[in-house]
Tab-separated table of C-alpha atoms and ligand atoms in Angstrom:
chain	number	residue	atom	x	y	z
A	20	MET	CA	102.541	63.760	72.788
A	21	SER	CA	99.137	63.947	74.739
A	22	GLY	CA	98.578	63.415	78.723
A	23	PRO	CA	99.386	65.863	81.586
A	24	HIS	CA	102.834	67.133	80.195
A	25	ALA	CA	102.005	67.948	76.618
A	26	ARG	CA	103.452	71.254	75.936
A	27	PRO	CA	100.694	73.406	74.442
A	28	PRO	CA	100.697	73.971	70.525
A	29	VAL	CA	101.880	77.590	71.187
A	30	GLU	CA	103.452	78.519	73.939
A	31	VAL	CA	104.585	82.293	74.556
A	32	VAL	CA	107.477	83.801	76.658
A	33	THR	CA	107.008	87.413	77.831
A	34	PHE	CA	109.311	89.824	78.597
A	35	GLY	CA	109.079	93.001	79.851
A	36	CYS	CA	106.224	95.568	80.651
A	37	ARG	CA	101.719	94.831	80.941
A	38	LEU	CA	101.583	95.650	77.501
A	39	ASN	CA	103.447	92.667	76.106
A	40	ALA	CA	101.532	90.512	78.810
A	41	VAL	CA	98.419	91.390	77.509
A	42	GLU	CA	99.580	91.269	73.743
A	43	SER	CA	101.181	87.782	74.712
A	44	GLU	CA	97.939	86.499	74.871
A	45	ALA	CA	96.907	87.857	71.270
A	46	VAL	CA	99.738	86.544	69.894
A	47	ARG	CA	99.210	82.933	71.344
A	48	ARG	CA	95.543	82.881	70.073
A	49	SER	CA	96.310	84.477	66.621
A	50	ALA	CA	99.159	81.353	66.304
A	51	GLU	CA	96.635	78.922	67.441
A	52	ALA	CA	94.076	80.355	65.008
A	53	ALA	CA	96.324	79.975	62.673
A	54	GLY	CA	96.842	76.316	63.066
A	55	CYS	CA	100.618	76.666	64.538
A	56	GLU	CA	102.184	73.680	66.455
A	57	ASN	CA	105.006	73.025	68.496
A	58	THR	CA	105.743	76.599	68.617
A	59	ILE	CA	107.957	78.977	71.303
A	60	VAL	CA	107.159	82.451	70.889
A	61	PHE	CA	109.570	84.887	72.771
A	62	ASN	CA	107.903	88.284	72.722
A	63	THR	CA	110.881	90.168	73.769
A	64	CYS	CA	111.663	93.817	75.468
A	65	ALA	CA	114.229	96.401	74.551
A	66	VAL	CA	114.179	98.607	77.205
A	67	THR	CA	117.402	97.916	78.726
A	68	GLU	CA	120.588	95.950	77.128
A	69	GLU	CA	119.958	93.233	79.899
A	70	ALA	CA	116.401	92.676	78.881
A	71	VAL	CA	117.367	91.799	75.087
A	72	ARG	CA	120.380	89.704	76.694
A	73	GLN	CA	118.017	87.671	78.823
A	74	ALA	CA	115.735	86.939	75.897
A	75	ARG	CA	118.426	85.575	73.749
A	76	GLN	CA	119.653	83.356	76.703
A	77	ALA	CA	116.399	82.047	77.284
A	78	ILE	CA	116.000	81.435	73.127
A	79	ARG	CA	119.146	79.147	73.511
A	80	ARG	CA	117.997	77.299	76.413
A	81	ALA	CA	114.422	76.578	75.057
A	82	ALA	CA	116.502	75.674	71.516
A	83	ARG	CA	118.355	73.134	73.732
A	84	GLU	CA	115.516	71.835	75.799
A	85	THR	CA	113.090	71.270	72.939
A	86	PRO	CA	115.051	70.951	69.765
A	87	ASP	CA	112.143	69.827	67.865
A	88	ALA	CA	110.213	73.232	69.024
A	89	ARG	CA	109.657	75.985	66.127
A	90	ILE	CA	111.170	79.206	67.912
A	91	VAL	CA	109.482	82.568	66.874
A	92	VAL	CA	110.848	85.961	68.147
A	93	THR	CA	108.812	89.245	68.324
A	94	GLY	CA	108.653	91.907	70.640
A	95	CYS	CA	110.308	95.597	70.594
A	96	ALA	CA	113.653	93.976	70.620
A	97	ALA	CA	112.872	91.861	67.314
A	98	GLN	CA	111.174	95.004	66.144
A	99	ILE	CA	114.170	97.293	66.626
A	100	ASP	CA	117.240	94.538	65.579
A	101	PRO	CA	115.550	92.151	63.677
A	102	ALA	CA	118.509	90.667	61.826
A	103	SER	CA	120.230	90.133	64.782
A	104	PHE	CA	117.592	87.285	65.705
A	105	ALA	CA	117.484	86.134	62.574
A	106	GLN	CA	121.027	85.585	62.280
A	107	MET	CA	120.734	82.906	65.408
A	108	PRO	CA	120.402	79.342	64.536
A	109	GLU	CA	117.717	78.648	66.878
A	110	VAL	CA	115.376	81.146	65.516
A	111	ALA	CA	112.630	80.250	62.813
A	112	ALA	CA	111.683	83.378	62.349
A	113	VAL	CA	111.325	87.021	63.258
A	114	ILE	CA	108.035	88.637	63.296
A	115	GLY	CA	107.420	92.309	64.215
A	116	ASN	CA	105.005	94.230	66.632
A	117	ALA	CA	102.784	95.606	64.069
A	118	ASP	CA	102.070	92.022	62.543
A	119	LYS	CA	102.648	89.523	65.771
A	120	ALA	CA	98.888	89.345	67.094
A	121	LYS	CA	97.458	88.771	62.840
A	122	PRO	CA	96.689	85.309	62.198
A	123	ASP	CA	96.752	85.843	58.771
A	124	VAL	CA	100.939	86.803	59.448
A	125	TRP	CA	100.600	83.519	61.354
A	126	ARG	CA	99.398	81.677	58.736
A	127	THR	CA	101.236	82.753	55.629
A	128	ALA	CA	104.641	83.314	57.724
A	129	ARG	CA	107.774	81.460	56.095
A	130	PHE	CA	109.920	80.099	58.568
A	131	HIS	CA	113.817	79.769	58.173
A	132	ASP	CA	113.403	82.702	55.863
A	133	GLY	CA	114.992	85.933	57.594
A	134	ALA	CA	113.245	88.457	59.364
A	135	ARG	CA	110.054	90.144	58.066
A	136	VAL	CA	109.673	92.864	60.108
A	137	ASN	CA	107.493	96.235	58.895
A	138	ASP	CA	108.393	99.984	59.238
A	139	ILE	CA	106.676	100.362	62.608
A	140	PHE	CA	106.412	104.184	62.132
A	141	ALA	CA	103.938	103.514	59.247
A	142	LEU	CA	101.218	102.129	61.545
A	143	PRO	CA	98.028	103.475	61.183
A	144	GLU	CA	95.568	101.770	63.026
A	145	THR	CA	94.855	101.110	66.868
A	146	ALA	CA	95.033	97.955	68.842
A	147	HIS	CA	94.482	95.460	65.920
A	148	HIS	CA	93.744	92.491	68.442
A	149	PHE	CA	90.531	94.451	69.818
A	150	VAL	CA	89.869	93.894	65.997
A	151	ALA	CA	90.070	89.994	66.531
A	152	GLY	CA	88.386	90.370	70.048
A	153	ALA	CA	90.748	87.493	71.211
A	154	VAL	CA	91.693	88.518	74.719
A	155	ASP	CA	88.762	87.833	76.665
A	156	SER	CA	90.556	86.573	79.484
A	157	ILE	CA	94.595	86.420	80.075
A	158	GLU	CA	96.055	83.298	81.073
A	159	GLY	CA	97.501	83.310	84.681
A	160	HIS	CA	96.212	86.701	85.180
A	161	THR	CA	93.618	87.689	88.089
A	162	ARG	CA	93.559	91.471	87.216
A	163	ALA	CA	92.874	92.361	83.234
A	164	PHE	CA	95.558	94.097	81.558
A	165	VAL	CA	93.612	96.288	78.716
A	166	GLU	CA	95.725	97.843	76.184
A	167	VAL	CA	93.945	101.373	75.390
A	168	GLN	CA	97.360	103.343	73.647
A	169	ASN	CA	100.321	102.136	72.151
A	170	GLY	CA	103.475	103.546	70.680
A	171	CYS	CA	104.939	107.242	71.698
A	172	ASP	CA	105.635	110.436	70.318
A	173	HIS	CA	108.023	112.000	72.374
A	174	ARG	CA	111.722	111.363	72.236
A	175	CYS	CA	113.240	111.086	75.680
A	176	THR	CA	116.894	110.973	74.973
A	177	PHE	CA	117.538	107.408	77.081
A	178	CYS	CA	114.549	105.491	75.753
A	179	ILE	CA	114.554	103.156	72.526
A	180	ILE	CA	110.932	102.187	73.160
A	181	PRO	CA	109.428	104.460	70.300
A	182	TYR	CA	111.600	102.297	68.051
A	183	GLY	CA	109.882	99.468	68.961
A	184	ARG	CA	106.374	100.838	69.266
A	185	GLY	CA	106.010	103.186	66.688
A	186	PRO	CA	103.724	106.484	66.867
A	187	SER	CA	101.378	107.167	69.463
A	188	ARG	CA	97.994	105.574	68.926
A	189	SER	CA	94.654	105.160	70.671
A	190	ALA	CA	92.104	102.623	70.801
A	191	PRO	CA	88.560	104.024	70.438
A	192	ALA	CA	86.833	104.637	73.863
A	193	GLY	CA	83.832	102.006	72.510
A	194	ASP	CA	86.426	99.181	71.948
A	195	VAL	CA	87.717	99.744	75.428
A	196	VAL	CA	84.398	99.487	77.238
A	197	ALA	CA	83.344	96.653	75.334
A	198	GLN	CA	86.751	94.997	75.968
A	199	ILE	CA	86.276	95.629	80.009
A	200	ARG	CA	82.813	94.534	79.457
A	201	LYS	CA	83.806	91.382	78.128
A	202	LEU	CA	86.403	90.548	80.591
A	203	VAL	CA	83.812	91.507	83.658
A	204	ALA	CA	81.842	89.097	81.918
A	205	ASN	CA	84.358	86.471	82.310
A	206	GLY	CA	84.852	87.248	86.080
A	207	TYR	CA	87.454	89.647	86.051
A	208	ARG	CA	86.974	92.007	89.042
A	209	GLU	CA	89.796	94.567	88.338
A	210	ALA	CA	90.959	96.139	84.963
A	211	VAL	CA	93.930	97.794	84.739
A	212	LEU	CA	94.360	100.423	81.813
A	213	THR	CA	97.636	100.052	80.037
A	214	GLY	CA	99.783	101.712	77.053
A	215	VAL	CA	103.574	103.284	76.341
A	216	ASP	CA	102.789	106.717	77.169
A	217	MET	CA	98.918	106.572	78.116
A	218	THR	CA	98.359	110.207	79.007
A	219	SER	CA	98.688	110.743	74.964
A	220	TRP	CA	95.507	108.623	74.638
A	221	GLY	CA	92.988	110.431	72.637
A	222	HIS	CA	95.278	112.859	70.734
A	223	ASP	CA	94.792	110.660	67.281
A	224	LEU	CA	90.961	110.467	67.885
A	225	PRO	CA	87.926	112.736	66.962
A	226	GLY	CA	87.341	115.679	69.106
A	227	GLN	CA	90.901	114.538	70.791
A	228	PRO	CA	89.102	113.385	74.458
A	229	THR	CA	91.416	112.742	77.020
A	230	LEU	CA	92.659	110.141	79.566
A	231	GLY	CA	90.538	111.338	82.155
A	232	ARG	CA	87.526	111.472	80.125
A	233	LEU	CA	88.232	107.434	79.128
A	234	VAL	CA	88.225	106.672	82.781
A	235	LYS	CA	84.926	108.310	83.216
A	236	GLN	CA	83.385	106.842	80.650
A	237	ILE	CA	84.463	103.085	81.449
A	238	LEU	CA	83.244	103.766	85.299
A	239	LYS	CA	79.819	105.147	83.629
A	240	LEU	CA	79.268	102.584	81.268
A	241	VAL	CA	80.547	99.245	83.180
A	242	PRO	CA	78.990	99.730	86.654
A	243	GLU	CA	79.599	95.861	87.488
A	244	LEU	CA	83.183	96.885	87.270
A	245	ASP	CA	84.622	96.833	91.048
A	246	ARG	CA	87.937	98.021	90.616
A	247	LEU	CA	89.955	100.118	87.861
A	248	ARG	CA	93.304	100.894	87.983
A	249	LEU	CA	95.872	102.861	85.584
A	250	SER	CA	99.302	101.646	84.858
A	251	SER	CA	102.092	104.422	84.561
A	252	ILE	CA	101.368	107.639	83.422
A	253	ASP	CA	103.290	111.026	82.762
A	254	CYS	CA	102.392	113.222	85.656
A	255	ILE	CA	102.587	116.732	83.775
A	256	GLU	CA	100.102	115.660	80.978
A	257	ALA	CA	97.333	114.086	83.366
A	258	ASP	CA	94.279	116.064	82.617
A	259	ASP	CA	91.968	117.918	85.024
A	260	ASP	CA	89.054	114.851	84.093
A	261	LEU	CA	91.650	112.433	85.433
A	262	VAL	CA	92.319	114.421	88.377
A	263	GLU	CA	88.233	114.529	89.027
A	264	ALA	CA	88.049	111.138	88.724
A	265	PHE	CA	90.446	110.385	91.327
A	266	ALA	CA	88.691	112.802	93.516
A	267	THR	CA	84.961	111.405	93.170
A	268	GLU	CA	85.160	107.838	91.644
A	269	GLN	CA	86.028	105.201	94.651
A	270	ARG	CA	86.307	102.365	91.783
A	271	LEU	CA	89.086	104.357	90.637
A	272	MET	CA	92.018	102.759	92.714
A	273	PRO	CA	93.761	105.197	94.890
A	274	HIS	CA	97.446	104.372	93.308
A	275	LEU	CA	99.362	105.513	90.713
A	276	HIS	CA	102.730	104.979	89.178
A	277	LEU	CA	104.502	107.942	87.660
A	278	SER	CA	107.233	108.059	84.879
A	279	LEU	CA	109.303	110.675	86.956
A	280	GLN	CA	112.947	109.210	86.226
A	281	ALA	CA	115.173	111.555	88.006
A	282	GLY	CA	114.949	114.441	90.789
A	283	ASP	CA	117.404	117.221	89.299
A	284	ASP	CA	116.141	119.904	86.605
A	285	MET	CA	119.286	119.582	84.651
A	286	ILE	CA	118.940	115.948	84.064
A	287	LEU	CA	115.468	116.111	83.373
A	288	LYS	CA	116.508	118.254	80.923
A	289	ARG	CA	119.225	116.602	79.432
A	290	MET	CA	116.683	113.306	79.276
A	291	LYS	CA	114.123	115.686	77.102
A	292	ARG	CA	111.341	115.292	80.059
A	293	ARG	CA	108.598	117.521	79.949
A	294	HIS	CA	108.024	118.006	83.545
A	295	SER	CA	110.301	119.605	86.418
A	296	ARG	CA	111.117	118.125	90.052
A	297	ASP	CA	108.678	120.860	91.581
A	298	ASP	CA	105.942	119.939	88.700
A	299	ALA	CA	106.016	116.392	90.395
A	300	ILE	CA	105.959	117.465	93.683
A	301	ARG	CA	103.289	119.557	93.221
A	302	PHE	CA	101.487	117.029	91.372
A	303	CYS	CA	101.832	114.520	94.150
A	304	ALA	CA	100.594	117.077	96.472
A	305	MET	CA	97.423	118.327	94.743
A	306	LEU	CA	96.125	114.787	93.948
A	307	ARG	CA	97.045	113.705	97.209
A	308	SER	CA	94.848	116.801	98.669
A	309	VAL	CA	91.589	115.629	96.458
A	310	ARG	CA	92.220	111.696	97.060
A	311	PRO	CA	93.996	111.266	100.596
A	312	ASP	CA	94.782	107.430	100.493
A	313	ILE	CA	96.658	107.793	96.999
A	314	VAL	CA	99.659	105.590	96.897
A	315	PHE	CA	102.360	106.589	94.091
A	316	GLY	CA	104.999	104.533	92.646
A	317	ALA	CA	107.610	106.010	90.256
A	318	ASP	CA	110.433	104.936	87.613
A	319	LEU	CA	113.878	106.300	88.648
A	320	ILE	CA	116.946	105.950	86.828
A	321	ALA	CA	120.102	105.996	88.572
A	322	GLY	CA	123.496	107.602	87.095
A	323	PHE	CA	122.169	109.268	84.087
A	324	PRO	CA	125.317	110.437	81.865
A	325	THR	CA	126.607	113.734	83.274
A	326	GLU	CA	124.756	112.891	86.909
A	327	SER	CA	126.892	114.473	89.454
A	328	GLU	CA	126.703	113.434	93.333
A	329	GLU	CA	124.399	116.583	93.972
A	330	MET	CA	122.073	115.940	91.230
A	331	PHE	CA	121.380	112.345	92.439
A	332	ALA	CA	120.993	113.587	96.036
A	333	GLY	CA	117.758	115.566	94.301
A	334	THR	CA	116.701	112.173	93.376
A	335	LEU	CA	117.167	110.678	96.447
A	336	ALA	CA	115.257	113.402	98.097
A	337	LEU	CA	112.565	113.558	95.582
A	338	ALA	CA	111.167	109.899	96.890
A	339	ASP	CA	110.599	111.862	100.163
A	340	GLU	CA	109.229	115.456	98.752
A	341	CYS	CA	106.599	113.270	96.540
A	342	GLY	CA	106.013	110.447	99.116
A	343	LEU	CA	106.969	107.808	97.100
A	344	THR	CA	106.161	103.987	98.111
A	345	HIS	CA	106.852	101.723	95.349
A	346	LEU	CA	110.317	102.263	93.477
A	347	HIS	CA	111.182	101.137	90.345
A	348	VAL	CA	114.866	102.022	89.969
A	349	PHE	CA	116.575	101.501	86.855
A	350	PRO	CA	120.558	101.553	86.945
A	351	PHE	CA	121.144	103.810	83.352
A	352	SER	CA	121.783	101.418	80.450
A	353	PRO	CA	122.659	103.287	77.296
A	354	ARG	CA	120.798	101.874	74.728
A	355	PRO	CA	122.701	101.976	71.180
A	356	GLY	CA	120.827	104.770	68.926
A	357	THR	CA	119.601	106.881	71.561
A	358	PRO	CA	121.336	110.386	72.494
A	359	ALA	CA	121.947	109.121	76.060
A	360	ALA	CA	124.391	106.702	74.571
A	361	ARG	CA	126.829	109.374	72.980
A	362	MET	CA	126.849	111.310	76.115
A	363	PRO	CA	129.836	111.172	78.458
A	364	GLN	CA	128.991	107.972	80.479
A	365	THR	CA	128.737	107.952	84.558
A	366	ALA	CA	131.289	104.978	85.741
A	367	ARG	CA	129.449	101.666	85.804
A	368	GLU	CA	130.261	101.367	89.324
A	369	VAL	CA	128.977	104.978	90.403
A	370	VAL	CA	125.560	103.521	88.376
A	371	LYS	CA	125.367	100.469	90.502
A	372	ASP	CA	126.331	102.432	93.389
A	373	ARG	CA	123.361	104.720	93.035
A	374	ALA	CA	120.824	102.195	92.186
A	375	ARG	CA	121.604	100.257	95.090
A	376	ARG	CA	121.296	103.632	97.368
A	377	LEU	CA	118.007	104.301	95.428
A	378	ARG	CA	116.617	100.739	96.265
A	379	GLU	CA	117.342	101.275	99.543
A	380	LYS	CA	115.442	104.496	99.853
A	381	GLY	CA	112.802	102.930	98.087
A	382	ALA	CA	112.698	99.829	100.752
A	383	GLN	CA	112.650	102.059	103.571
A	384	ARG	CA	109.713	104.372	102.122
A	385	LEU	CA	107.752	101.075	101.364
A	386	ARG	CA	108.429	100.292	105.239
A	387	LEU	CA	107.038	103.610	106.584
A	388	HIS	CA	104.068	102.576	104.277
A	389	LEU	CA	103.802	99.078	105.530
A	390	GLU	CA	103.948	100.178	109.263
A	391	ALA	CA	101.218	102.563	108.578
A	392	GLN	CA	98.758	99.654	107.572
A	393	GLN	CA	99.093	97.695	110.781
A	394	GLY	CA	95.683	97.284	112.665
A	395	ARG	CA	93.642	98.513	109.803
A	396	ILE	CA	91.161	96.465	107.562
A	397	LEU	CA	91.602	96.549	103.895
A	398	GLU	CA	89.789	95.485	100.880
A	399	VAL	CA	91.805	92.956	98.921
A	400	LEU	CA	91.512	91.251	95.417
A	401	THR	CA	92.945	88.024	96.007
A	402	GLU	CA	95.500	86.623	93.366
A	403	ARG	CA	97.015	83.213	93.139
A	404	GLY	CA	100.143	81.938	95.086
A	405	GLY	CA	98.239	83.171	98.842
A	406	ILE	CA	98.962	87.092	97.999
A	407	ALA	CA	96.163	89.658	97.271
A	408	ARG	CA	96.501	93.326	96.773
A	409	ALA	CA	95.153	96.254	98.589
A	410	ARG	CA	93.327	98.914	96.221
A	411	ASP	CA	96.664	101.013	96.904
A	412	PHE	CA	98.338	98.023	94.914
A	413	THR	CA	99.885	97.108	98.478
A	414	MET	CA	100.776	93.415	98.277
A	415	VAL	CA	99.230	91.281	101.488
A	416	LYS	CA	99.723	87.834	102.312
A	417	VAL	CA	96.424	85.943	102.761
A	418	GLY	CA	97.047	82.157	102.548
A	419	ASP	CA	96.172	79.953	100.315
A	420	VAL	CA	92.601	80.937	98.829
A	421	ALA	CA	91.112	81.162	95.469
A	422	PRO	CA	92.031	83.841	93.301
A	423	GLY	CA	90.029	86.598	92.122
A	424	GLN	CA	88.036	87.346	95.311
A	425	LEU	CA	87.420	90.723	96.980
A	426	ARG	CA	87.668	90.184	100.409
A	427	SER	CA	88.177	92.389	103.658
A	428	ALA	CA	91.844	91.512	105.344
A	429	LYS	CA	92.863	92.419	108.677
A	430	ILE	CA	96.331	93.707	108.921
A	431	VAL	CA	98.143	91.873	111.543
A	432	SER	CA	101.730	92.292	110.506
A	433	GLN	CA	104.470	92.768	107.714
A	434	GLU	CA	107.423	90.863	106.305
A	435	ARG	CA	109.712	92.165	103.449
A	436	GLU	CA	107.726	94.124	100.695
A	437	ARG	CA	104.339	92.505	101.603
A	438	LEU	CA	101.604	92.986	104.609
A	439	ILE	CA	100.311	89.908	106.327
A	440	GLY	CA	96.350	90.074	106.494
A	441	MET	CA	93.762	87.348	108.060
A	442	LEU	CA	90.894	87.394	105.831
A	443	ASP	CA	87.371	88.405	106.613
A	444	ILE	CA	88.184	89.532	110.291
A	445	ALA	CA	86.218	92.183	111.738
B	515	LIG	S1	107.569	109.030	76.990
B	515	LIG	FE1	109.613	108.906	76.949
B	515	LIG	S2	110.302	107.415	77.984
B	515	LIG	FE2	108.209	106.966	77.961
B	515	LIG	S3	107.990	105.666	76.225
B	515	LIG	FE3	108.093	107.629	75.218
B	515	LIG	S4	110.207	108.067	74.768
B	515	LIG	FE4	110.083	106.683	76.045
């Protein structure tokens, strides 16, 4: 079917993290390069049971709405439990995370022939879509996500991700720099480094360079890049070069999302995390002392097994003690196959109640931050939908302007989770 409502030959429905967003672009291009048509790909997430349920629901809906389309499932949920998707009558094929961006796999994939998912732990090489050099733009995105690392060698007791993503592996610095140059040449003003466990970048490369070294190299070798942002990191593994880059490099955005998970040492121990609550507080204070405009976000889990009310109070207090602004709150969700799923569970209503209180804490912290911005003039990067992002990642409503512009905005008010700004007002 041609004309304005014609569906693209390959449609990719993305769930989960930024890594999946950038990989979906490589998946779409690889499937198109292989000549796939009338195909809908679900790039799934497995971080919670709810994410998997939503993918199944979306697959069923797509099959109802486009009965002639070929449905292919990939991503972490497919990698971890391929048979459960292969058994769905709606599904034509299941492709593992290791193969989803390889045109050859799409060219040779046999449909309606069950799941063909390789052992993710047998993966030596780096981010293969670099090899394809496919991703020089990301549809619908103003900020360019750049995959620098994949997989994870840690085994936090609540987490299923390593079973979907495999061992930690790094994209060589030269490939990352080349990728960012391509994206900047295509008009991107901001690059966001992304991975699963980004602070382990370089561990598998000659000389074991650090993430901080990579950041400095990118800023030195791509002077035309206006903004470099990091997605989520593990504070206890931040290296000295990274701290120094935050202290000295204005093009490195003053925003860091931390994988903190809880604010009680016994719970952190039972999660097999590598930091204590004091480590987190010290890290935030230290980084704030060298970069006063920095804003922190954090992932926090509510209702981890064995968590008492007193332990939870430690997590609530951590938001204030670290001065967190953007909270991502996860009600604990037992993932089959993880040690935490076998621990004595916290009652569901308690989990939900604690998640609600943590979100309220998050809203209160964000409100404080938004109030402190009133009357200021902020540099913003415009996006679609009338919004823009400040350097510290705060959302600013600026009205309908073309995306991808660096502009100044005078902050005149706030609403819900964002500021209201007037562009180019001195
Ligand atoms: S560091 Fe822990 S939480 Fe993060 S991906 Fe690895 S196992 Fe999961």
